[in-house]
Coordinates of C-alpha atoms in Angstrom, one line a residue:
M15 CA 46.2 34.8 11.0
K16 CA 42.8 33.0 11.4
T17 CA 39.9 34.5 9.6
P18 CA 36.3 34.3 10.7
H19 CA 35.5 32.2 7.7
S20 CA 38.2 29.6 8.7
F21 CA 36.9 29.5 12.2
L22 CA 33.3 28.9 11.0
F23 CA 34.6 26.2 8.7
R24 CA 36.5 24.4 11.5
L25 CA 33.5 24.7 13.7
S26 CA 31.1 23.2 11.1
V27 CA 33.6 20.3 10.6
L28 CA 33.7 19.7 14.4
L29 CA 29.9 19.8 14.5
L30 CA 29.7 17.4 11.6
F31 CA 32.1 15.0 13.3
A32 CA 30.1 15.2 16.5
I33 CA 26.8 14.5 14.7
S34 CA 28.4 11.6 12.8
A35 CA 29.8 10.1 16.0
Q36 CA 26.4 10.4 17.7
I37 CA 24.9 8.5 14.7
L38 CA 27.5 5.8 15.0
R39 CA 26.8 5.5 18.7
A40 CA 23.0 5.0 18.0
A41 CA 21.5 2.1 19.8
S42 CA 21.8 -1.4 18.1
L43 CA 18.6 -3.4 18.1
H44 CA 18.1 -7.1 17.5
Y45 CA 14.7 -8.9 17.9
N46 CA 14.1 -12.6 18.5
V47 CA 10.6 -13.7 17.7
S48 CA 9.1 -17.0 18.8
F49 CA 5.5 -18.4 18.9
D50 CA 3.2 -19.9 21.5
C51 CA 0.9 -21.7 19.1
E52 CA -1.4 -23.1 21.7
K53 CA -2.2 -19.8 23.4
Q54 CA -1.8 -17.8 20.2
Y55 CA 0.9 -15.4 21.4
I56 CA 4.0 -14.0 19.7
N57 CA 6.9 -13.8 22.1
V58 CA 9.3 -10.9 21.5
E59 CA 12.8 -10.4 22.9
L60 CA 14.5 -7.2 22.1
S61 CA 18.2 -6.7 22.7
V62 CA 19.3 -3.1 22.8
T63 CA 23.0 -2.1 23.1
D64 CA 24.9 1.1 22.9
L65 CA 22.3 3.2 24.6
Q66 CA 23.4 6.8 25.1
S67 CA 20.7 8.3 27.3
A68 CA 19.5 7.5 30.8
E69 CA 15.9 7.0 29.5
T70 CA 14.8 5.1 26.4
M71 CA 11.3 5.4 25.0
L72 CA 9.9 2.4 23.0
R73 CA 6.8 2.9 20.9
L74 CA 4.5 0.6 19.0
P75 CA 2.5 1.9 16.0
V76 CA -1.3 2.3 16.3
W77 CA -2.0 1.9 12.6
A78 CA -0.6 0.3 9.4
P79 CA 0.2 2.3 6.2
G80 CA -2.4 1.5 3.6
Y81 CA -4.9 0.5 6.2
Y82 CA -6.6 3.7 7.2
L83 CA -7.9 2.8 10.6
I84 CA -6.6 3.1 14.1
V85 CA -6.0 -0.5 15.1
D86 CA -4.4 0.2 18.5
Y87 CA -1.8 -2.6 18.4
P88 CA -0.7 -1.9 22.0
K89 CA -3.9 -3.4 23.2
N90 CA -2.4 -6.8 22.4
V91 CA 0.8 -6.3 24.4
V92 CA 1.2 -8.2 27.7
D93 CA 4.0 -9.1 30.2
F94 CA 6.3 -6.2 29.2
A95 CA 9.5 -6.4 31.2
V96 CA 13.1 -5.0 31.0
K97 CA 16.3 -6.3 32.5
D98 CA 19.9 -5.1 32.4
A99 CA 22.9 -7.2 31.3
A100 CA 23.2 -8.8 34.7
G101 CA 19.5 -9.9 34.7
N102 CA 18.3 -7.3 37.1
D103 CA 14.9 -5.7 36.6
I104 CA 14.8 -2.1 35.2
R105 CA 12.0 0.2 36.0
W106 CA 9.7 1.4 33.2
T107 CA 6.6 3.5 32.9
K108 CA 3.8 3.4 30.4
V109 CA 3.4 6.7 28.5
N110 CA 0.2 7.3 26.6
K111 CA -1.3 4.2 24.9
N112 CA 1.7 3.2 22.8
G113 CA 4.8 4.3 24.7
W114 CA 7.0 2.5 27.2
N115 CA 9.6 4.7 28.9
I116 CA 12.6 2.7 30.3
A117 CA 14.7 4.2 33.1
N118 CA 17.9 2.5 32.0
G119 CA 20.2 5.0 33.8
K120 CA 23.9 4.2 33.0
N121 CA 23.0 0.8 31.5
Q122 CA 23.9 0.9 27.9
E123 CA 22.5 -2.6 27.3
V124 CA 19.0 -3.8 28.1
T125 CA 16.8 -6.8 27.2
V126 CA 13.1 -6.1 26.7
T127 CA 10.6 -8.9 26.6
Y128 CA 6.8 -8.9 25.9
R129 CA 4.1 -11.0 24.3
V130 CA 1.6 -10.0 21.7
Y131 CA -1.8 -11.7 21.4
A132 CA -2.3 -12.8 17.8
N133 CA -5.8 -14.0 17.0
A134 CA -7.0 -11.7 14.2
Q135 CA -8.1 -12.5 10.7
S136 CA -6.7 -9.4 9.0
V137 CA -4.0 -8.3 6.6
A138 CA -3.0 -5.7 9.2
E139 CA -3.1 -7.7 12.4
A140 CA -1.2 -10.7 13.7
M141 CA -2.4 -14.3 13.6
V142 CA -0.8 -17.4 15.2
K143 CA -2.2 -20.9 14.7
P144 CA -0.7 -24.4 15.3
D145 CA 0.5 -24.7 11.6
K146 CA 1.1 -21.1 10.6
A147 CA 1.6 -17.5 11.6
F148 CA 1.1 -14.1 9.9
V149 CA 3.2 -11.3 11.4
P150 CA 2.5 -7.7 10.3
I151 CA 5.7 -6.4 11.9
N152 CA 4.4 -2.9 12.5
G153 CA 1.9 -4.3 15.0
V154 CA 4.4 -6.5 16.8
L155 CA 7.9 -4.9 17.1
M156 CA 8.5 -1.7 19.0
Y157 CA 10.9 1.0 17.8
V158 CA 13.1 3.4 19.8
E159 CA 11.6 6.8 19.6
N160 CA 13.4 9.2 17.2
E161 CA 15.5 6.3 15.8
K162 CA 13.2 4.9 13.1
D163 CA 16.0 5.4 10.5
H164 CA 18.4 3.0 12.3
P165 CA 19.1 -0.5 10.9
V166 CA 17.6 -3.5 12.6
T167 CA 17.8 -7.3 12.5
V168 CA 15.1 -9.9 13.4
T169 CA 15.5 -13.7 14.0
F170 CA 12.5 -16.0 13.9
D171 CA 12.4 -19.1 16.0
L172 CA 10.2 -21.5 14.2
P173 CA 8.3 -24.4 15.7
A174 CA 9.9 -27.8 14.7
D175 CA 7.2 -28.6 12.2
W176 CA 7.3 -25.3 10.3
K177 CA 9.4 -25.2 7.2
H178 CA 9.2 -21.8 5.5
I179 CA 9.4 -18.0 6.0
S180 CA 8.0 -15.7 3.3
T181 CA 8.7 -12.0 3.5
G182 CA 10.1 -9.1 1.6
L183 CA 12.8 -8.6 4.2
D184 CA 16.4 -9.3 3.1
K185 CA 18.1 -12.4 4.6
V186 CA 21.3 -12.1 6.7
E187 CA 23.7 -14.5 5.2
G188 CA 25.1 -17.2 7.5
R189 CA 22.4 -16.6 10.2
P190 CA 19.4 -18.9 9.8
H191 CA 16.0 -17.3 9.9
T192 CA 17.5 -13.9 10.4
Y193 CA 16.5 -10.8 8.4
T194 CA 17.6 -7.2 8.2
A195 CA 16.1 -3.8 7.3
P196 CA 17.9 -0.4 6.9
S197 CA 15.1 1.4 8.8
F198 CA 11.8 0.8 10.7
D199 CA 9.8 2.2 7.8
V200 CA 11.3 -0.6 5.6
L201 CA 10.9 -3.2 8.4
Y202 CA 7.2 -2.3 8.9
D203 CA 6.6 -2.5 5.2
C204 CA 7.5 -6.2 5.1
P205 CA 4.9 -8.6 6.7
V206 CA 6.0 -12.2 7.4
Y207 CA 4.2 -15.4 6.8
L208 CA 5.6 -18.6 8.5
G209 CA 4.5 -22.2 8.2
N210 CA 4.2 -24.9 5.6
Q211 CA 3.0 -22.8 2.6
T212 CA 3.7 -24.0 -0.9
L213 CA 6.5 -21.9 -2.5
I214 CA 6.8 -21.3 -6.2
H215 CA 9.8 -19.4 -7.4
F216 CA 10.3 -17.7 -10.8
D217 CA 12.2 -14.8 -12.4
V218 CA 11.0 -11.9 -14.5
E219 CA 13.6 -9.9 -16.4
G220 CA 16.4 -11.2 -14.0
R221 CA 14.6 -10.5 -10.7
P222 CA 13.5 -13.3 -8.4
Y223 CA 9.9 -13.6 -7.3
E224 CA 8.3 -15.9 -4.6
L225 CA 4.7 -17.0 -4.6
A226 CA 3.7 -18.3 -1.2
L227 CA 0.4 -20.2 -1.2
E228 CA -1.3 -21.3 1.9
T229 CA -3.9 -23.4 -0.1
P230 CA -2.4 -24.1 -3.6
Y231 CA -5.1 -26.4 -5.0
D232 CA -3.0 -27.6 -7.9
I233 CA -2.2 -24.1 -9.0
E234 CA 0.9 -25.3 -10.9
N235 CA -1.4 -26.8 -13.5
T236 CA -3.1 -23.4 -14.3
T237 CA -1.9 -20.4 -16.2
F238 CA -1.7 -18.3 -13.0
V239 CA 2.1 -18.1 -12.7
E240 CA 2.5 -17.3 -16.4
D241 CA -0.2 -14.7 -16.2
L242 CA 1.6 -13.2 -13.2
K243 CA 4.8 -12.9 -15.2
K244 CA 2.9 -11.1 -18.0
M245 CA 1.3 -8.7 -15.5
I246 CA 4.6 -8.0 -13.7
A247 CA 6.5 -7.3 -17.0
T248 CA 3.6 -5.0 -18.2
T249 CA 3.5 -3.0 -15.0
T250 CA 7.2 -2.5 -14.5
G251 CA 7.6 -1.8 -18.2
M252 CA 5.1 1.0 -18.0
I253 CA 7.0 2.9 -15.3
G254 CA 10.4 1.9 -16.7
H255 CA 12.1 1.3 -13.4
V256 CA 11.9 -1.4 -10.7
P257 CA 12.4 -0.2 -7.1
Y258 CA 13.0 -3.6 -5.5
H259 CA 15.5 -6.5 -5.8
H260 CA 13.0 -9.2 -5.1
Y261 CA 9.3 -9.5 -4.6
T262 CA 7.0 -11.8 -2.6
F263 CA 3.4 -12.7 -3.1
I264 CA 1.8 -13.9 0.1
L265 CA -1.6 -15.5 -0.7
M266 CA -3.3 -16.8 2.4
G267 CA -6.4 -18.9 2.9
A268 CA -10.0 -17.9 3.4
G269 CA -10.4 -14.3 4.5
R270 CA -10.9 -10.8 3.2
G271 CA -8.7 -8.0 2.0
G272 CA -5.1 -7.4 0.9
L273 CA -2.4 -4.9 1.7
E274 CA 0.3 -3.5 -0.5
H275 CA 4.0 -3.2 0.2
T276 CA 6.9 -2.0 -1.8
N277 CA 8.3 -5.5 -2.5
S278 CA 5.5 -7.7 -1.4
Q279 CA 1.8 -8.1 -0.9
A280 CA -0.3 -10.0 1.6
C281 CA -3.7 -11.1 0.5
F282 CA -6.5 -13.4 1.6
T283 CA -8.3 -15.6 -0.9
D284 CA -11.5 -17.6 -0.5
G285 CA -9.3 -20.6 0.1
S286 CA -10.5 -22.4 -3.0
F287 CA -9.0 -20.8 -6.2
W288 CA -11.9 -21.7 -8.6
F289 CA -9.8 -20.8 -11.6
S290 CA -12.1 -22.8 -13.9
D291 CA -14.6 -20.0 -13.6
R292 CA -13.3 -17.1 -15.7
N293 CA -15.2 -14.4 -13.9
Y294 CA -13.9 -15.6 -10.6
Y295 CA -10.4 -15.8 -12.0
L296 CA -10.4 -12.3 -13.5
N297 CA -11.8 -10.7 -10.4
F298 CA -9.1 -12.5 -8.3
F299 CA -6.4 -11.5 -10.7
S300 CA -7.6 -7.9 -10.7
F301 CA -7.1 -8.0 -7.0
I302 CA -3.5 -9.2 -7.3
T303 CA -2.8 -6.7 -10.0
H304 CA -4.2 -3.9 -7.8
E305 CA -1.9 -4.7 -4.9
F306 CA 1.1 -5.1 -7.3
F307 CA 0.5 -1.7 -8.9
H308 CA 0.5 -0.1 -5.5
L309 CA 4.3 -0.7 -5.3
Y310 CA 4.3 2.3 -7.5
N311 CA 1.1 4.2 -6.8
V312 CA 1.2 4.9 -3.1
K313 CA 4.4 3.2 -2.0
T314 CA 6.8 5.2 -4.3
I315 CA 4.4 7.6 -6.1
R316 CA 2.7 8.9 -3.0
P317 CA 1.0 12.0 -1.5
I318 CA 3.5 13.8 0.6
E319 CA 1.5 13.2 3.8
L320 CA 2.2 9.4 3.5
G321 CA 5.8 9.3 4.6
P322 CA 7.9 9.5 6.6
F323 CA 5.2 8.0 8.6
D324 CA 3.8 9.1 11.9
Y325 CA 2.7 5.9 13.5
D326 CA 1.1 7.5 16.5
R327 CA -1.9 9.1 15.0
E328 CA -4.1 9.4 11.9
V329 CA -2.4 10.8 8.8
H330 CA -4.9 12.6 6.6
T331 CA -4.5 13.3 2.9
P332 CA -6.9 14.6 0.3
S333 CA -5.2 12.5 -2.4
L334 CA -6.2 8.9 -1.8
W335 CA -8.4 9.1 -4.8
I336 CA -5.2 9.1 -6.8
S337 CA -3.5 6.4 -4.8
E338 CA -6.4 4.0 -4.6
G339 CA -8.7 5.3 -7.4
F340 CA -6.0 5.3 -10.1
T341 CA -4.8 1.9 -9.0
V342 CA -8.3 0.5 -9.6
Y343 CA -8.3 2.2 -13.0
Y344 CA -5.1 0.5 -13.9
E345 CA -6.4 -3.0 -13.1
P346 CA -8.2 -3.5 -16.4
L347 CA -5.6 -1.5 -18.3
L348 CA -2.7 -3.5 -17.2
M349 CA -4.5 -6.8 -17.7
R350 CA -5.6 -5.7 -21.1
R351 CA -2.1 -4.7 -22.1
A352 CA -0.8 -8.0 -20.8
G353 CA -3.2 -9.9 -23.0
L354 CA -5.2 -11.3 -20.1
I355 CA -8.6 -9.8 -20.9
T356 CA -10.6 -8.6 -23.9
Q357 CA -11.8 -5.1 -24.6
A358 CA -15.3 -6.1 -23.7
E359 CA -14.1 -7.5 -20.4
A360 CA -12.3 -4.2 -19.7
L361 CA -15.3 -2.2 -20.5
A362 CA -17.5 -4.4 -18.2
K363 CA -15.1 -3.7 -15.3
M364 CA -15.2 0.1 -16.0
S365 CA -19.0 -0.1 -16.2
E366 CA -19.1 -1.3 -12.6
W367 CA -17.5 2.0 -11.4
L368 CA -20.1 4.1 -13.2
G369 CA -23.0 2.1 -12.0
I370 CA -22.0 2.2 -8.4
I371 CA -21.4 6.0 -8.4
E372 CA -24.2 7.2 -10.7
N373 CA -26.8 5.1 -9.0
S374 CA -25.7 6.4 -5.6
E375 CA -27.2 9.3 -3.7
G376 CA -23.8 9.9 -2.1
R377 CA -22.4 11.5 -5.2
K378 CA -24.6 14.5 -4.5
H379 CA -23.3 15.0 -1.0
M380 CA -19.6 14.0 -0.9
S381 CA -16.8 15.1 -3.2
L382 CA -14.0 12.8 -4.2
R383 CA -11.5 14.9 -2.4
Q384 CA -13.5 14.8 0.8
S385 CA -13.9 11.0 0.5
S386 CA -10.1 10.8 0.6
Y387 CA -9.6 13.1 3.5
D388 CA -12.4 11.6 5.7
I389 CA -11.5 7.9 5.2
W390 CA -10.3 7.7 8.8
L391 CA -13.9 8.4 9.8
N392 CA -15.5 6.0 7.3
F393 CA -13.2 3.0 6.9
F394 CA -15.4 0.0 7.7
N395 CA -18.1 2.4 8.8
S396 CA -21.4 1.0 7.5
N397 CA -24.0 2.9 9.5
A398 CA -27.2 4.3 8.1
N399 CA -25.5 7.4 6.9
T400 CA -23.7 5.6 4.0
D401 CA -26.2 7.1 1.5
T402 CA -24.4 10.5 1.9
R403 CA -20.9 9.1 1.2
I404 CA -19.0 7.8 -1.8
S405 CA -15.8 5.7 -2.1
Y406 CA -12.7 6.8 -3.9
Y407 CA -12.4 3.1 -5.0
N408 CA -15.4 3.8 -7.3
K409 CA -15.2 7.4 -8.3
G410 CA -11.4 7.6 -8.3
P411 CA -11.1 5.2 -11.3
I412 CA -13.8 7.1 -13.2
L413 CA -11.6 10.3 -12.9
G414 CA -8.6 8.2 -13.9
L415 CA -10.5 7.2 -17.1
L416 CA -11.7 10.7 -17.9
M417 CA -8.3 12.3 -17.2
D418 CA -6.6 9.7 -19.4
I419 CA -9.0 10.5 -22.2
E420 CA -8.7 14.2 -21.8
I421 CA -4.9 14.2 -21.8
R422 CA -4.9 12.0 -24.9
R423 CA -7.4 14.3 -26.7
L424 CA -5.4 17.4 -25.8
T425 CA -2.1 15.9 -27.0
S426 CA -3.5 14.1 -30.1
N427 CA -3.0 10.8 -28.3
Q428 CA 0.7 11.4 -27.9
R429 CA 0.6 11.6 -24.0
S430 CA -1.6 9.9 -21.4
L431 CA -2.1 9.3 -17.7
D432 CA 0.9 6.9 -18.0
D433 CA 3.1 10.0 -18.5
V434 CA 1.7 11.6 -15.4
M435 CA 2.5 8.5 -13.4
R436 CA 6.0 8.2 -14.8
T437 CA 6.7 11.9 -14.2
L438 CA 5.6 11.7 -10.6
Y439 CA 7.8 8.7 -10.1
R440 CA 10.8 10.3 -11.7
D441 CA 10.5 13.8 -10.3
F442 CA 9.4 13.1 -6.7
Y443 CA 10.4 9.5 -5.8
Q444 CA 13.6 9.2 -7.7
Q445 CA 14.9 12.8 -7.8
K446 CA 13.4 14.5 -4.8
Q447 CA 13.0 11.3 -2.7
R448 CA 9.6 12.5 -1.3
G449 CA 6.0 12.5 -2.1
F450 CA 4.1 15.1 -4.1
T451 CA 1.8 17.8 -2.8
E452 CA -1.8 18.3 -4.1
E453 CA -0.7 21.3 -6.1
E454 CA 2.3 19.6 -7.5
F455 CA 0.1 16.7 -8.8
W456 CA -2.1 19.1 -10.7
A457 CA 0.9 21.0 -12.0
V458 CA 2.3 17.7 -13.4
C459 CA -1.1 17.0 -15.0
A460 CA -1.0 20.4 -16.6
K461 CA 2.5 20.0 -17.9
V462 CA 1.7 16.6 -19.5
A463 CA -1.6 17.8 -21.0
G464 CA -0.2 21.2 -22.1
T465 CA -3.0 23.0 -20.2
P466 CA -4.6 22.9 -16.7
L467 CA -7.2 20.2 -16.3
T468 CA -9.6 22.7 -14.7
E469 CA -12.9 20.8 -15.1
M470 CA -11.3 17.6 -14.0
R471 CA -10.3 19.3 -10.8
E472 CA -13.8 20.5 -10.3
Y473 CA -15.0 16.9 -10.6
V474 CA -12.6 16.0 -7.8
D475 CA -13.2 18.9 -5.5
T476 CA -17.0 19.3 -5.8
T477 CA -20.1 17.3 -6.5
K478 CA -20.5 18.7 -10.0
E479 CA -22.3 16.3 -12.3
I480 CA -19.9 14.7 -14.8
D481 CA -20.5 15.3 -18.5
Y482 CA -20.0 11.7 -19.6
T483 CA -21.4 12.1 -23.1
R484 CA -18.7 14.7 -24.0
Y485 CA -15.7 13.1 -22.3
L486 CA -16.4 9.5 -23.1
G487 CA -17.3 10.5 -26.7
Y488 CA -13.7 11.7 -27.1
A489 CA -12.7 8.0 -26.8
G490 CA -15.4 6.7 -29.0
L491 CA -17.5 5.4 -26.1
E492 CA -21.0 5.9 -24.9
V493 CA -23.1 4.7 -22.0
D494 CA -26.2 2.5 -22.0
L495 CA -28.7 4.0 -19.5
T496 CA -31.4 1.4 -19.8
P497 CA -33.4 1.2 -16.5
L498 CA -32.9 -2.0 -14.6
P499 CA -36.2 -3.8 -14.0
E500 CA -37.4 -4.2 -10.4
Q501 CA -34.7 -2.1 -8.9
G502 CA -35.0 1.2 -7.1
D503 CA -37.6 2.4 -4.6
G504 CA -40.1 4.0 -7.0
T505 CA -38.5 7.4 -6.6
V506 CA -35.0 6.5 -7.9
T507 CA -34.4 4.8 -11.2
I508 CA -31.5 2.4 -11.2
R509 CA -29.8 2.4 -14.6
S510 CA -27.3 0.0 -16.2
W511 CA -24.5 2.5 -16.9
Q512 CA -22.9 0.0 -19.3
L513 CA -20.0 1.4 -21.3
K514 CA -19.9 0.4 -25.0
P515 CA -18.1 1.5 -28.2
K516 CA -20.0 4.1 -30.2
T517 CA -21.3 2.8 -33.5
E518 CA -19.8 5.8 -35.3
C519 CA -16.7 7.7 -34.3
T520 CA -13.8 9.6 -35.8
P521 CA -10.4 8.0 -36.4
Q522 CA -8.9 10.0 -33.4
E523 CA -11.7 8.8 -31.1
R524 CA -11.2 5.2 -32.2
A525 CA -7.4 5.6 -31.7
I526 CA -7.8 6.9 -28.2
R527 CA -10.2 4.1 -27.3
D528 CA -7.9 1.5 -28.7
S529 CA -4.9 3.0 -26.9
I530 CA -6.6 2.8 -23.5
I531 CA -8.2 -0.6 -23.9

């Protein structure tokens, strides 16, 4: 006699098999990418097989994770066309600004072709020139709607005089210039640089790294690679786990900006590498350190809003002050721990954050939390209203410093902001495989510190003036507020805001200061 429970069990098994079969029948996608260097176009051919529905929606993202601006990549797409296996045209319809709906009917196999204009100088947009190309894949390759989690392969057809491909994508063995990704989120997280860049390969703790340099300028005869190794070991050692199998540094020529990825970074330089100038070198290395630490802070340790990604619209989060601000804070800390800078140089870097914020009118009008949420309105926005805004790049690291000091004070220097980062990584990325909510972040801080960081949260959520004397004093630090000559408009006094060690401090204050820097 069959019981209701056995019937439900058999029904659930049948449903599971049906769902599994549907997954196995999901469309197979392979892209072939070639380049029209003269006209600066990227040619895309997408082969789709095993289609299960009569209509197929292709979409192209409108923004890039980490680059909080609607770029509208579809504006660069031209000559979109679809054919069946016999070469016959298939009808398609444009849907909204970033959708192409294909009426494939009973055709389970189609070939989609289009071209992408590539003439931008940006870490988030495509560029093609006679001797090189930069391909941020999220702005070039379309995905099948609702199938972002499906594996995909890409083959690059290089011009005859191009030698190298640099990317975080995994190679497909036995297939030249072909790469694979387990999902579109991974695919879109791996930009590609193609051309004749100089390649330097090295290992750190058994993992391979590639340094791809558009303009090397005899970099092999500098300490740059050895310094990179020290920074990498220090950073990964702090978290205690490495989420990638290999990592690629893509350092392009003259330009501005950089963009983080889980197992790569793509950055512009000024094209010269004046490494003989120490200030230049340290600023440049801070930039590289910043993008590298992002593989943890924002790519794996992330606000819950930032993934799985919605590529069709803005994704707001109030927590970019953590993702970006803390990453800025860790620049001098990691370089100091790696033995690359002195304590005085670390303090000088921190002083810059204080001077920018405390000499700014914007601190009275915009909270740190609001600066995070409203970045989609203010990214690259330099209109006259900038006096009422602040950047989480400047106030965020200040809160990182103050929270680090406060946690160390409350725990007799036994715990720190490092423990907050490690806990977020372990509890949310590794165990729950998701990002953290705003409340979960503050709960972790309270757990590490042994008590809620109530005033720190006020400094984030409001424009409350910071009690620097008290909090910096806990770390044996003070601020030089000497007015700067010939600066200000007569009504506002511009001060130096230079951090320096206190002449007299307790053993605990000195221990906290020395533990941080």
